[in-house]
Amino acid sequence: MKKILLAASTLLSLGFLSSFVETNDNNYEAEVKQWQQKRIEGLKREDGWLNLAGLFWLKEGENTIGGSDKNAINFPKEHSADFVGKVILKEGKISFVAAKGAKVTLDNQEVNNAEVFPYQGKPIVLAHQSLRWFIIQRGDKYAIRLRDLESPFLKSFTGIPTFPIDAAWRVKAKFVPTEGRKLKIIDITGRAYEQDSPGKLIFSVNGKEYTLEPTGTPKHLSLVFGDLSNKHETYGAGRFLEVEGPDAEGYTYIDFNKSYNPPCAFTPFATCPLPTKENKLEVAILAGEKRVGEH
């Protein structure tokens, strides 16, 4: 009788455990789907990547902007006055002077002129019709990054294909600090620069050990990585991934289900970093976002 009760108790315990694991799996899948939804919403925002309409490098001195071909920088004709104004670059400082009647606004207030670079905190964004633009700096070069809130690509965007969510791709990783180490990063324009790398992440896939070198801080790690899926299934120039810092014992989790495409997958007007040699994995990571475009 005791054996029967013990067996029944064991079966109940196994049944409860099975149910608990399944519930956890369901919770995990729901959490990843929520992350995916927020990712789509972020891309569609005014400061998202889907509405980029231009990247224009400035020359020293005056740079005229507008819809007319007579300008040094051509904005989309259908969403711009012929002459919007002048962007003036002088020894690293950039100002804007509006053309008469162009109606350019800053923080919803019409402006005739404005100092737009350098800035403190967020970029200074100017607006004209459906266009928004601000200044970015890359090394010793400066450019106008242009957005169009009426972008055809934004309007036609329907989402990003993804691999099925699989908890097996959430892998435990050992964080090994590398104090003072810097990674040499090269972006798609060929520009090289260095970023701090606080440590290495060591993990296993199918019994084989791999290493990734993140940038960021020990509390928040950022990865740009490539893998064998880049040849066909995923974006050719690699993907991005955010990782929480390690716990007190030096461990964290790399959730490849949250691997996401860089901005360059959606637009030719972004300047994305490429994976370092050390971050090109000799394994196919069949998780996260799939290929959505090639720019």
mmCIF file of N, CA and C in Angstrom, residues 213-294:
data_model
loop_
_atom_site.group_PDB
_atom_site.id
_atom_site.type_symbol
_atom_site.label_atom_id
_atom_site.label_comp_id
_atom_site.label_asym_id
_atom_site.label_seq_id
_atom_site.Cartn_x
_atom_site.Cartn_y
_atom_site.Cartn_z
ATOM 1 N N GLU A 213 32.741 38.992 -27.424
ATOM 2 C CA GLU A 213 33.294 40.141 -26.717
ATOM 3 C C GLU A 213 32.329 41.316 -26.849
ATOM 4 N N PRO A 214 31.670 41.671 -25.762
ATOM 5 C CA PRO A 214 30.707 42.765 -25.810
ATOM 6 C C PRO A 214 31.371 44.125 -25.599
ATOM 7 N N THR A 215 30.636 45.176 -25.928
ATOM 8 C CA THR A 215 30.972 46.527 -25.498
ATOM 9 C C THR A 215 29.996 46.887 -24.376
ATOM 10 N N GLY A 216 30.097 48.104 -23.881
ATOM 11 C CA GLY A 216 29.193 48.522 -22.815
ATOM 12 C C GLY A 216 29.881 48.558 -21.473
ATOM 13 N N THR A 217 29.121 48.220 -20.439
ATOM 14 C CA THR A 217 29.631 48.213 -19.068
ATOM 15 C C THR A 217 29.353 46.850 -18.446
ATOM 16 N N PRO A 218 29.974 46.535 -17.304
ATOM 17 C CA PRO A 218 29.686 45.252 -16.653
ATOM 18 C C PRO A 218 28.213 45.082 -16.276
ATOM 19 N N LYS A 219 27.467 46.193 -16.176
ATOM 20 C CA LYS A 219 26.055 46.099 -15.813
ATOM 21 C C LYS A 219 25.149 45.902 -17.031
ATOM 22 N N HIS A 220 25.611 46.349 -18.197
ATOM 23 C CA HIS A 220 24.815 46.194 -19.419
ATOM 24 C C HIS A 220 25.752 45.977 -20.591
ATOM 25 N N LEU A 221 25.633 44.809 -21.223
ATOM 26 C CA LEU A 221 26.534 44.396 -22.285
ATOM 27 C C LEU A 221 25.830 44.461 -23.640
ATOM 28 N N SER A 222 26.538 44.949 -24.644
ATOM 29 C CA SER A 222 25.981 45.048 -25.997
ATOM 30 C C SER A 222 26.839 44.235 -26.955
ATOM 31 N N LEU A 223 26.169 43.441 -27.787
ATOM 32 C CA LEU A 223 26.875 42.571 -28.728
ATOM 33 C C LEU A 223 26.539 42.924 -30.173
ATOM 34 N N VAL A 224 27.570 42.931 -31.006
ATOM 35 C CA VAL A 224 27.404 42.912 -32.463
ATOM 36 C C VAL A 224 28.062 41.614 -32.900
ATOM 37 N N PHE A 225 27.283 40.674 -33.396
ATOM 38 C CA PHE A 225 27.853 39.360 -33.700
ATOM 39 C C PHE A 225 27.409 38.865 -35.078
ATOM 40 N N GLY A 226 28.242 38.033 -35.636
ATOM 41 C CA GLY A 226 27.914 37.341 -36.874
ATOM 42 C C GLY A 226 27.896 35.851 -36.619
ATOM 43 N N ASP A 227 27.243 35.106 -37.511
ATOM 44 C CA ASP A 227 27.214 33.650 -37.394
ATOM 45 C C ASP A 227 26.926 33.059 -38.766
ATOM 46 N N LEU A 228 26.933 31.751 -38.862
ATOM 47 C CA LEU A 228 26.802 31.093 -40.164
ATOM 48 C C LEU A 228 25.434 31.291 -40.811
ATOM 49 N N SER A 229 24.438 31.701 -40.031
ATOM 50 C CA SER A 229 23.116 31.942 -40.617
ATOM 51 C C SER A 229 23.094 33.213 -41.454
ATOM 52 N N ASN A 230 24.134 34.074 -41.292
ATOM 53 C CA ASN A 230 24.178 35.325 -42.047
ATOM 54 C C ASN A 230 24.262 35.096 -43.555
ATOM 55 N N LYS A 231 24.670 33.907 -43.953
ATOM 56 C CA LYS A 231 24.814 33.627 -45.383
ATOM 57 C C LYS A 231 23.469 33.615 -46.101
ATOM 58 N N HIS A 232 22.433 33.113 -45.429
ATOM 59 C CA HIS A 232 21.137 32.974 -46.096
ATOM 60 C C HIS A 232 19.965 33.435 -45.231
ATOM 61 N N GLU A 233 19.887 32.941 -43.997
ATOM 62 C CA GLU A 233 18.675 33.147 -43.196
ATOM 63 C C GLU A 233 18.598 34.520 -42.537
ATOM 64 N N THR A 234 19.737 35.068 -42.124
ATOM 65 C CA THR A 234 19.723 36.319 -41.361
ATOM 66 C C THR A 234 20.543 37.397 -42.072
ATOM 67 N N TYR A 235 20.465 38.606 -41.562
ATOM 68 C CA TYR A 235 21.113 39.755 -42.206
ATOM 69 C C TYR A 235 22.611 39.530 -42.388
ATOM 70 N N GLY A 236 23.104 39.807 -43.574
ATOM 71 C CA GLY A 236 24.471 39.466 -43.946
ATOM 72 C C GLY A 236 25.555 40.109 -43.113
ATOM 73 N N ALA A 237 25.295 41.293 -42.578
ATOM 74 C CA ALA A 237 26.315 42.013 -41.812
ATOM 75 C C ALA A 237 26.215 41.754 -40.317
ATOM 76 N N GLY A 238 25.468 40.727 -39.912
ATOM 77 C CA GLY A 238 25.376 40.390 -38.501
ATOM 78 C C GLY A 238 24.165 40.989 -37.819
ATOM 79 N N ARG A 239 24.046 40.716 -36.522
ATOM 80 C CA ARG A 239 22.906 41.198 -35.739
ATOM 81 C C ARG A 239 23.386 41.770 -34.409
ATOM 82 N N PHE A 240 22.465 42.411 -33.707
ATOM 83 C CA PHE A 240 22.748 43.011 -32.408
ATOM 84 C C PHE A 240 22.069 42.198 -31.314
ATOM 85 N N LEU A 241 22.537 42.370 -30.081
ATOM 86 C CA LEU A 241 21.936 41.685 -28.938
ATOM 87 C C LEU A 241 22.344 42.390 -27.655
ATOM 88 N N GLU A 242 21.389 42.592 -26.758
ATOM 89 C CA GLU A 242 21.664 43.196 -25.454
ATOM 90 C C GLU A 242 21.653 42.102 -24.383
ATOM 91 N N VAL A 243 22.571 42.195 -23.447
ATOM 92 C CA VAL A 243 22.732 41.178 -22.404
ATOM 93 C C VAL A 243 22.863 41.859 -21.050
ATOM 94 N N GLU A 244 22.141 41.345 -20.061
ATOM 95 C CA GLU A 244 22.277 41.873 -18.707
ATOM 96 C C GLU A 244 23.645 41.525 -18.139
ATOM 97 N N GLY A 245 24.141 42.374 -17.265
ATOM 98 C CA GLY A 245 25.426 42.107 -16.634
ATOM 99 C C GLY A 245 25.382 40.845 -15.782
ATOM 100 N N PRO A 246 26.540 40.320 -15.425
ATOM 101 C CA PRO A 246 26.600 39.050 -14.689
ATOM 102 C C PRO A 246 26.116 39.178 -13.255
ATOM 103 N N ASP A 247 25.737 38.032 -12.669
ATOM 104 C CA ASP A 247 25.350 37.992 -11.266
ATOM 105 C C ASP A 247 26.599 37.940 -10.391
ATOM 106 N N ALA A 248 26.397 37.764 -9.088
ATOM 107 C CA ALA A 248 27.515 37.785 -8.146
ATOM 108 C C ALA A 248 28.521 36.661 -8.406
ATOM 109 N N GLU A 249 28.066 35.597 -9.055
ATOM 110 C CA GLU A 249 28.961 34.471 -9.341
ATOM 111 C C GLU A 249 29.587 34.581 -10.730
ATOM 112 N N GLY A 250 29.270 35.661 -11.457
ATOM 113 C CA GLY A 250 29.894 35.883 -12.760
ATOM 114 C C GLY A 250 29.170 35.259 -13.930
ATOM 115 N N TYR A 251 27.882 34.929 -13.754
ATOM 116 C CA TYR A 251 27.119 34.313 -14.842
ATOM 117 C C TYR A 251 25.973 35.209 -15.302
ATOM 118 N N THR A 252 25.631 35.090 -16.579
ATOM 119 C CA THR A 252 24.470 35.764 -17.146
ATOM 120 C C THR A 252 23.880 34.864 -18.219
ATOM 121 N N TYR A 253 22.860 35.355 -18.906
ATOM 122 C CA TYR A 253 22.236 34.585 -19.987
ATOM 123 C C TYR A 253 22.259 35.392 -21.281
ATOM 124 N N ILE A 254 22.654 34.732 -22.359
ATOM 125 C CA ILE A 254 22.570 35.316 -23.696
ATOM 126 C C ILE A 254 21.301 34.773 -24.340
ATOM 127 N N ASP A 255 20.332 35.630 -24.563
ATOM 128 C CA ASP A 255 19.058 35.186 -25.130
ATOM 129 C C ASP A 255 19.051 35.471 -26.629
ATOM 130 N N PHE A 256 19.470 34.490 -27.423
ATOM 131 C CA PHE A 256 19.547 34.673 -28.867
ATOM 132 C C PHE A 256 18.176 34.842 -29.505
ATOM 133 N N ASN A 257 17.096 34.495 -28.799
ATOM 134 C CA ASN A 257 15.758 34.753 -29.315
ATOM 135 C C ASN A 257 15.504 36.264 -29.463
ATOM 136 N N LYS A 258 16.334 37.083 -28.796
ATOM 137 C CA LYS A 258 16.195 38.534 -28.883
ATOM 138 C C LYS A 258 17.280 39.165 -29.752
ATOM 139 N N SER A 259 17.908 38.354 -30.599
ATOM 140 C CA SER A 259 18.851 38.895 -31.579
ATOM 141 C C SER A 259 18.067 39.746 -32.568
ATOM 142 N N TYR A 260 18.569 40.939 -32.861
ATOM 143 C CA TYR A 260 17.801 41.813 -33.745
ATOM 144 C C TYR A 260 18.666 42.434 -34.834
ATOM 145 N N ASN A 261 18.012 42.788 -35.928
ATOM 146 C CA ASN A 261 18.695 43.356 -37.084
ATOM 147 C C ASN A 261 19.204 44.763 -36.782
ATOM 148 N N PRO A 262 20.380 45.116 -37.314
ATOM 149 C CA PRO A 262 20.866 46.490 -37.162
ATOM 150 C C PRO A 262 20.053 47.442 -38.038
ATOM 151 N N PRO A 263 20.136 48.734 -37.785
ATOM 152 C CA PRO A 263 19.400 49.703 -38.606
ATOM 153 C C PRO A 263 19.676 49.570 -40.103
ATOM 154 N N CYS A 264 20.888 49.161 -40.450
ATOM 155 C CA CYS A 264 21.257 49.053 -41.869
ATOM 156 C C CYS A 264 20.440 47.994 -42.615
ATOM 157 N N ALA A 265 19.770 47.123 -41.887
ATOM 158 C CA ALA A 265 18.894 46.146 -42.540
ATOM 159 C C ALA A 265 17.644 46.815 -43.087
ATOM 160 N N PHE A 266 17.315 47.998 -42.558
ATOM 161 C CA PHE A 266 16.084 48.686 -42.932
ATOM 162 C C PHE A 266 16.310 49.908 -43.813
ATOM 163 N N THR A 267 17.507 50.461 -43.788
ATOM 164 C CA THR A 267 17.740 51.713 -44.491
ATOM 165 C C THR A 267 19.196 51.830 -44.932
ATOM 166 N N PRO A 268 19.442 52.453 -46.078
ATOM 167 C CA PRO A 268 20.826 52.711 -46.504
ATOM 168 C C PRO A 268 21.417 53.951 -45.845
ATOM 169 N N PHE A 269 20.639 54.617 -44.981
ATOM 170 C CA PHE A 269 21.061 55.890 -44.408
ATOM 171 C C PHE A 269 21.555 55.764 -42.966
ATOM 172 N N ALA A 270 21.918 54.561 -42.551
ATOM 173 C CA ALA A 270 22.465 54.344 -41.212
ATOM 174 C C ALA A 270 23.949 53.996 -41.321
ATOM 175 N N THR A 271 24.687 54.149 -40.239
ATOM 176 C CA THR A 271 26.119 53.839 -40.218
ATOM 177 C C THR A 271 26.366 52.792 -39.134
ATOM 178 N N CYS A 272 26.172 51.535 -39.472
ATOM 179 C CA CYS A 272 26.177 50.458 -38.466
ATOM 180 C C CYS A 272 27.561 49.864 -38.260
ATOM 181 N N PRO A 273 27.872 49.476 -37.019
ATOM 182 C CA PRO A 273 29.119 48.754 -36.759
ATOM 183 C C PRO A 273 29.015 47.320 -37.278
ATOM 184 N N LEU A 274 30.143 46.787 -37.675
ATOM 185 C CA LEU A 274 30.224 45.401 -38.138
ATOM 186 C C LEU A 274 30.814 44.524 -37.032
ATOM 187 N N PRO A 275 30.515 43.222 -37.054
ATOM 188 C CA PRO A 275 31.099 42.343 -36.034
ATOM 189 C C PRO A 275 32.626 42.305 -36.152
ATOM 190 N N THR A 276 33.297 42.291 -35.020
ATOM 191 C CA THR A 276 34.740 42.090 -35.031
ATOM 192 C C THR A 276 35.036 40.646 -35.444
ATOM 193 N N LYS A 277 36.277 40.389 -35.775
ATOM 194 C CA LYS A 277 36.681 39.032 -36.145
ATOM 195 C C LYS A 277 36.364 38.048 -35.031
ATOM 196 N N GLU A 278 36.591 38.487 -33.777
ATOM 197 C CA GLU A 278 36.362 37.620 -32.620
ATOM 198 C C GLU A 278 34.878 37.311 -32.415
ATOM 199 N N ASN A 279 34.005 38.154 -32.937
ATOM 200 C CA ASN A 279 32.565 37.975 -32.717
ATOM 201 C C ASN A 279 31.840 37.340 -33.904
ATOM 202 N N LYS A 280 32.591 36.708 -34.781
ATOM 203 C CA LYS A 280 31.986 35.953 -35.875
ATOM 204 C C LYS A 280 31.998 34.476 -35.499
ATOM 205 N N LEU A 281 30.828 33.964 -35.153
ATOM 206 C CA LEU A 281 30.715 32.610 -34.625
ATOM 207 C C LEU A 281 30.657 31.571 -35.746
ATOM 208 N N GLU A 282 31.352 30.476 -35.548
ATOM 209 C CA GLU A 282 31.332 29.380 -36.518
ATOM 210 C C GLU A 282 30.211 28.398 -36.186
ATOM 211 N N VAL A 283 29.017 28.956 -36.034
ATOM 212 C CA VAL A 283 27.818 28.162 -35.782
ATOM 213 C C VAL A 283 26.634 28.984 -36.257
ATOM 214 N N ALA A 284 25.593 28.317 -36.708
ATOM 215 C CA ALA A 284 24.390 29.019 -37.164
ATOM 216 C C ALA A 284 23.479 29.274 -35.969
ATOM 217 N N ILE A 285 23.213 30.537 -35.665
ATOM 218 C CA ILE A 285 22.308 30.899 -34.577
ATOM 219 C C ILE A 285 20.917 31.080 -35.180
ATOM 220 N N LEU A 286 20.126 30.011 -35.153
ATOM 221 C CA LEU A 286 18.804 30.016 -35.785
ATOM 222 C C LEU A 286 17.760 30.474 -34.775
ATOM 223 N N ALA A 287 17.920 31.716 -34.348
ATOM 224 C CA ALA A 287 17.028 32.305 -33.352
ATOM 225 C C ALA A 287 16.998 33.810 -33.568
ATOM 226 N N GLY A 288 15.906 34.441 -33.129
ATOM 227 C CA GLY A 288 15.800 35.880 -33.257
ATOM 228 C C GLY A 288 15.274 36.304 -34.617
ATOM 229 N N GLU A 289 15.628 37.537 -35.004
ATOM 230 C CA GLU A 289 15.113 38.100 -36.258
ATOM 231 C C GLU A 289 15.808 37.524 -37.475
ATOM 232 N N LYS A 290 15.030 37.294 -38.524
ATOM 233 C CA LYS A 290 15.548 36.821 -39.802
ATOM 234 C C LYS A 290 15.872 38.011 -40.699
ATOM 235 N N ARG A 291 16.401 37.687 -41.855
ATOM 236 C CA ARG A 291 16.728 38.709 -42.856
ATOM 237 C C ARG A 291 15.463 39.446 -43.277
ATOM 238 N N VAL A 292 15.534 40.789 -43.274
ATOM 239 C CA VAL A 292 14.372 41.589 -43.646
ATOM 240 C C VAL A 292 14.690 42.511 -44.810
ATOM 241 N N GLY A 293 15.968 42.699 -45.096
ATOM 242 C CA GLY A 293 16.353 43.579 -46.190
ATOM 243 C C GLY A 293 17.852 43.555 -46.370
ATOM 244 N N GLU A 294 18.317 44.216 -47.408
ATOM 245 C CA GLU A 294 19.744 44.260 -47.694
ATOM 246 C C GLU A 294 20.048 45.620 -48.283
#
